[in-house]
XYZ file of N, CA and C in Angstrom:
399
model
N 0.849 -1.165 0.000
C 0.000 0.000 0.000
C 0.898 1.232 0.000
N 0.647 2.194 -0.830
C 1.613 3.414 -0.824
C 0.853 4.260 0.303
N 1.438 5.382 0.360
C 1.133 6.369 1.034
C 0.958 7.858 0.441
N 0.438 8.190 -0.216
C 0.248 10.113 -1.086
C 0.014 10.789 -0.166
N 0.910 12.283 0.048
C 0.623 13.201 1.050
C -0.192 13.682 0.213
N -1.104 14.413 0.939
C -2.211 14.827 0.563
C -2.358 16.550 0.778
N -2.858 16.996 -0.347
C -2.695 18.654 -0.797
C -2.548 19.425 0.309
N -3.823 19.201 1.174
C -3.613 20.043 2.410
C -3.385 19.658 3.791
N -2.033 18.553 3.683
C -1.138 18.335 4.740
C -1.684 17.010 4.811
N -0.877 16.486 6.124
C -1.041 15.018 6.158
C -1.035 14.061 5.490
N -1.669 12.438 5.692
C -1.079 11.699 4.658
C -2.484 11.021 4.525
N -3.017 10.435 3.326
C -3.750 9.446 3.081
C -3.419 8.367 2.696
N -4.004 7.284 2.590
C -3.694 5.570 2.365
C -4.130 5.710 0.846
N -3.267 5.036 -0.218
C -4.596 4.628 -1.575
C -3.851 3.462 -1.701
N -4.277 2.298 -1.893
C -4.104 0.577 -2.292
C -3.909 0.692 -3.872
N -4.790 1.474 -4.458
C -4.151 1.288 -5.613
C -3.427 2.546 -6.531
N -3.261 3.722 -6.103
C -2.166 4.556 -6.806
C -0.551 3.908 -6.891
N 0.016 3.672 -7.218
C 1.384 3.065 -7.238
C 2.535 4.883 -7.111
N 1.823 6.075 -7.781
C 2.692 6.951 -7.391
C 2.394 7.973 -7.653
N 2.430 9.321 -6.900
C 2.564 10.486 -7.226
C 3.623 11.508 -7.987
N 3.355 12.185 -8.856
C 4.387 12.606 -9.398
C 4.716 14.376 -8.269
N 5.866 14.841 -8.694
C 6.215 16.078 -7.998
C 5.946 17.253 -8.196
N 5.963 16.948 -9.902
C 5.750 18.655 -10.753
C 4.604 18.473 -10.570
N 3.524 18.239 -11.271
C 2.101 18.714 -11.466
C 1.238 18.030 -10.316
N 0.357 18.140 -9.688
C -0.364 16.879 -8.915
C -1.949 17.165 -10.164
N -1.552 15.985 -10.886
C -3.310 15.741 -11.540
C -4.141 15.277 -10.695
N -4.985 15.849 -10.161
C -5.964 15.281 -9.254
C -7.197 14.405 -10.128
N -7.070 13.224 -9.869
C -8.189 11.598 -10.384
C -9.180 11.152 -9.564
N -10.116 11.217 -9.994
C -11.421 10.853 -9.435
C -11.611 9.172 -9.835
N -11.618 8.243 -9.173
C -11.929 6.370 -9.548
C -13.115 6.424 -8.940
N -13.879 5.740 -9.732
C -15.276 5.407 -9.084
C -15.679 4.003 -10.318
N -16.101 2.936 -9.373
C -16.657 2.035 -10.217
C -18.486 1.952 -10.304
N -18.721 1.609 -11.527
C -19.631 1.331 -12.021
C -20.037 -0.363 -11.874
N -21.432 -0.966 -12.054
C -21.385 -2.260 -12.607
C -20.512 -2.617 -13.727
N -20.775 -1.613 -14.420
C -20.245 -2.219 -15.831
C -18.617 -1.830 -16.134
N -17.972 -0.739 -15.252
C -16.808 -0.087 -15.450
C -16.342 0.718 -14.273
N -14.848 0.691 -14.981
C -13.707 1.394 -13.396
C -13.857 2.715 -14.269
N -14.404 3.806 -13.715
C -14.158 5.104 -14.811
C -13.240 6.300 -13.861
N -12.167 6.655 -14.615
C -11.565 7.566 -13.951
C -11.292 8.909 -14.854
N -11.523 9.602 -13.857
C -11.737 11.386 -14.378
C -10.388 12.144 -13.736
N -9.531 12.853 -14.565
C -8.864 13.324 -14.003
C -8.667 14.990 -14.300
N -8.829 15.706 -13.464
C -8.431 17.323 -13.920
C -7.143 17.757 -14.558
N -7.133 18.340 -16.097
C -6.074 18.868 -16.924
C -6.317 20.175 -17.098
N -6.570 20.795 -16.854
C -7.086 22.108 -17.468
C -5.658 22.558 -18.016
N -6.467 23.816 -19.153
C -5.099 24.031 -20.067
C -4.632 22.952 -21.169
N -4.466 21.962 -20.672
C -4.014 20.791 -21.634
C -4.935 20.365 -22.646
N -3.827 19.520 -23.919
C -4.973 18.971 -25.081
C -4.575 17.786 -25.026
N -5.534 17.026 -25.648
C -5.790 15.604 -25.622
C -4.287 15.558 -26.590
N -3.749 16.256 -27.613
C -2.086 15.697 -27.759
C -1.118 16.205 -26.771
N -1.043 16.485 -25.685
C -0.413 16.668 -24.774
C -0.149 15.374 -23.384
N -1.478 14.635 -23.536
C -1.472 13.103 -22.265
C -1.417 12.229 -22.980
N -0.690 11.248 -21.922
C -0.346 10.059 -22.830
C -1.487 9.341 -21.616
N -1.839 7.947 -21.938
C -2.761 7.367 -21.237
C -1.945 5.879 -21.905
N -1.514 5.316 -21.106
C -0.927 3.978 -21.259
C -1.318 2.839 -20.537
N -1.092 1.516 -20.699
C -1.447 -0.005 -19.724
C 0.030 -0.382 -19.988
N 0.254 -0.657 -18.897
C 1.955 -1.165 -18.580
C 1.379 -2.663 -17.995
N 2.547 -3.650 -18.502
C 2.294 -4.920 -17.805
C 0.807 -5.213 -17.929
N 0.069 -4.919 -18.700
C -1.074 -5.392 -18.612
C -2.224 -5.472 -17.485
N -1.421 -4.372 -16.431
C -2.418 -4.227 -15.074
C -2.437 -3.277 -14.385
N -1.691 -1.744 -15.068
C -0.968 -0.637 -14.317
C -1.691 0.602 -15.345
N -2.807 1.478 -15.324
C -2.866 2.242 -16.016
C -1.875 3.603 -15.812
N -1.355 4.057 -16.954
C -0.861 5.034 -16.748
C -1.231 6.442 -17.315
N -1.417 7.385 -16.675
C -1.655 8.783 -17.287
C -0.394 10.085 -17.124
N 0.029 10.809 -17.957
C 0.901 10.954 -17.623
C 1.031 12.499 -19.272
N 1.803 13.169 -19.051
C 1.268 14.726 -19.388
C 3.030 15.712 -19.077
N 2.532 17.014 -19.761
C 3.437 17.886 -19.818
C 2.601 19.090 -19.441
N 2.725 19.896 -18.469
C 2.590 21.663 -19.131
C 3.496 22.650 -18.519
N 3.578 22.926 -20.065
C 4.692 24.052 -20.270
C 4.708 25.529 -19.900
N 5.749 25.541 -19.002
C 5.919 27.374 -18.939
C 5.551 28.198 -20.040
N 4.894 29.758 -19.480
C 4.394 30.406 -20.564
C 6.086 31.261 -20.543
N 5.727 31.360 -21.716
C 7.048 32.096 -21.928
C 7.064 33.429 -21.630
N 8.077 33.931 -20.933
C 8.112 35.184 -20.443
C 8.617 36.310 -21.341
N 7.872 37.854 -21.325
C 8.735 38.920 -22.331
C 9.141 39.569 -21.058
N 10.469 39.960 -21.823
C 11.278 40.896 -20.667
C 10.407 42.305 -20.623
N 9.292 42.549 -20.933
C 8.416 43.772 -20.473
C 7.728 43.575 -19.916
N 7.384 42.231 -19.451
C 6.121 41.801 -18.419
C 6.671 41.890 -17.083
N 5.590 42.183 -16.380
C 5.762 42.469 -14.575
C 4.984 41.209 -13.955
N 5.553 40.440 -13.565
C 4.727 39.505 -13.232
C 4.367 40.030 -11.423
N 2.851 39.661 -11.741
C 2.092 39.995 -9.875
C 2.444 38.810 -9.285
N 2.391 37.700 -9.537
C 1.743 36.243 -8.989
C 1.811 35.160 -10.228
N 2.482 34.256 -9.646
C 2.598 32.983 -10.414
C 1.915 31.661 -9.151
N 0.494 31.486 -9.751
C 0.125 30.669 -9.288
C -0.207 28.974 -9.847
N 0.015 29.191 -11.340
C -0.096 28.063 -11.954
C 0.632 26.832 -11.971
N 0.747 25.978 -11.442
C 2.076 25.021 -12.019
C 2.395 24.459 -13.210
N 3.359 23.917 -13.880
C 4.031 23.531 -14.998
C 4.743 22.509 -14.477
N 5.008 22.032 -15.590
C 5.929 20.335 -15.502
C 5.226 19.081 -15.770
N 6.189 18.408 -15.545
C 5.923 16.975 -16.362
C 4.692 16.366 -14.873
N 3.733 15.628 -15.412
C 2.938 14.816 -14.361
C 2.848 13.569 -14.700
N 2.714 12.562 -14.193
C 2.476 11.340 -14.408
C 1.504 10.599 -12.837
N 0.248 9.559 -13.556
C -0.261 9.296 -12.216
C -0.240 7.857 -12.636
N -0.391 6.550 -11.935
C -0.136 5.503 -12.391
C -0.882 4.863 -11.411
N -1.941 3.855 -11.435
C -3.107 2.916 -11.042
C -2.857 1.275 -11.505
N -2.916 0.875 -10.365
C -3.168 -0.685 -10.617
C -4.641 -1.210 -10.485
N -4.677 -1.593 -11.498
C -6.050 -1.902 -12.085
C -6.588 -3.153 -11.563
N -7.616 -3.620 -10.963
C -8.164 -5.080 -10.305
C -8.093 -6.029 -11.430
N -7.997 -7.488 -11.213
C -7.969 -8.376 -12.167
C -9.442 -8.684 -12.779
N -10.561 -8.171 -12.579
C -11.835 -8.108 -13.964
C -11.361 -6.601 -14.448
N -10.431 -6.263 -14.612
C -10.387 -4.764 -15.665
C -10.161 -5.547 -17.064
N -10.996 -5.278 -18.418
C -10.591 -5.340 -19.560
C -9.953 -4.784 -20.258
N -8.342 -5.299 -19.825
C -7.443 -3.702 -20.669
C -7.484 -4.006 -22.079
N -7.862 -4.525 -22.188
C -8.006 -4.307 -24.452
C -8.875 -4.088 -24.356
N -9.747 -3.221 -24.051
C -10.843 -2.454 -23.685
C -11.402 -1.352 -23.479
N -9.786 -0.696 -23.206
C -9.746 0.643 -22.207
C -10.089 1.952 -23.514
N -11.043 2.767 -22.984
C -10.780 4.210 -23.922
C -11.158 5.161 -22.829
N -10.445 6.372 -23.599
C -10.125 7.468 -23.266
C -10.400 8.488 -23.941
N -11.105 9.821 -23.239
C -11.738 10.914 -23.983
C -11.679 12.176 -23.303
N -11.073 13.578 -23.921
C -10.989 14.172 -23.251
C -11.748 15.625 -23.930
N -12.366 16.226 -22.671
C -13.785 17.322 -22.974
C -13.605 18.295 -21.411
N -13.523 19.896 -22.400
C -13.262 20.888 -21.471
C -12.010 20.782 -20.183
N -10.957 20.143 -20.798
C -9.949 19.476 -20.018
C -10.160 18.768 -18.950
N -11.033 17.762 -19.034
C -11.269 16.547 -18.140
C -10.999 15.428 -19.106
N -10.009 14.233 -18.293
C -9.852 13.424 -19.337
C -10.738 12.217 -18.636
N -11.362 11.335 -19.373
C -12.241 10.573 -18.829
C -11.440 9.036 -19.322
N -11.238 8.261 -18.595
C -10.559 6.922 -18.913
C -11.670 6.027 -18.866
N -12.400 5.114 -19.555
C -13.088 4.220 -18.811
C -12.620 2.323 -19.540
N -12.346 1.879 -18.425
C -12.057 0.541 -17.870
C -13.215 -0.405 -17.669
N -13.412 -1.232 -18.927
C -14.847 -2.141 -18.927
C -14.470 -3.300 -17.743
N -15.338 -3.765 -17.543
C -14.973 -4.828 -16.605
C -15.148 -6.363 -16.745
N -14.792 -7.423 -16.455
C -14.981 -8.592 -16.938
C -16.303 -9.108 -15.999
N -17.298 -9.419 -16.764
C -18.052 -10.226 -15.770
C -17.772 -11.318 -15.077
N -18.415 -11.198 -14.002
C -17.648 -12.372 -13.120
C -18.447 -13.794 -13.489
N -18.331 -14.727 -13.439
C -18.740 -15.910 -14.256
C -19.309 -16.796 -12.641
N -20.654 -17.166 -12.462
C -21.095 -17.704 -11.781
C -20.805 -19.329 -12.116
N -20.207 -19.765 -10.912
C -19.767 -21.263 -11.108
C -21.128 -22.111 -11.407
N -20.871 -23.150 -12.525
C -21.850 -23.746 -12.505
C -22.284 -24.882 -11.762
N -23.634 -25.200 -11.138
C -23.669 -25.660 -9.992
C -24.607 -26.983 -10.359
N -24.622 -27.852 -10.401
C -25.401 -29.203 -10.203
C -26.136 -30.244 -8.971
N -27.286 -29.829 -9.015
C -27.610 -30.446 -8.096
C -27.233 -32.340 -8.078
N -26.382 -32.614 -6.609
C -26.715 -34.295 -7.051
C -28.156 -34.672 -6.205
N -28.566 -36.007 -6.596
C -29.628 -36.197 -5.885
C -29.247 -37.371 -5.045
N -29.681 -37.082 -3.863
C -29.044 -38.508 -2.826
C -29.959 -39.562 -2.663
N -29.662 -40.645 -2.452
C -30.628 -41.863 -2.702
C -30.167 -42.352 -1.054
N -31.056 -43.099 -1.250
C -31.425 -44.127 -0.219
C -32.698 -44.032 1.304
């Protein structure tokens, strides 16, 4: 189980983040469905050719991104730099019913939406015997 410090101090538990990156923190929303693991993550600024969205090992989703410094003119006064920049990467281990040849990804008003179909779980088949005597 890792450990992610968490934005405003202290630490939280997540079982399945494998890691936080330093430059950017993309903040990801996981929530499962019956039918799917769907995860939402905040990009703002960014374009869908800017994130990469990968399956490593076949059980590790990865999301993972750039944003770039605005470039500065030597006539600008800057008040406040509150934005961050840099490389982000967030990386999830996915439960064993995730269908990763499955996985798509879509991104709208800089939310990128991942969704992870799921394997149905297969009810054992059951036979009644009949007892004699």
């Amino acid at each position: 189980m890792s450990l992610i410090p968490s934005f405003f101090g202290g630490r939280r538990s997540d079982p399945f983040s494998l890691e936080n990156s330093a430059f950017v923190n993309a903040r990801v929303d996981w929530r499962e469905t019956p039918e799917a693991h769907v995860l939402k993550a905040d990009l703002p600024g960014l374009k869908k050719e800017e994130v990469k969205v990968e399956i490593e090992d076949n059980s590790v989703l990865q999301i993972s991104g750039e944003r770039n410094v605005e470039k500065e003119d030597k006539n600008d006064t800057w008040h406040r730099v509150e934005r961050s920049s840099g490389k982000f990467m967030r990386r999830f281990r996915l439960p064993e019913n995730a269908k990763m040849d499955e996985v798509k990804a879509s991104m709208e008003n800089g939310v990128l939406t991942v969704t992870v179909p799921k394997a149905e779980v297969k009810k054992p088949d059951v036979k009644p015997i009949q007892i004699t005597g």
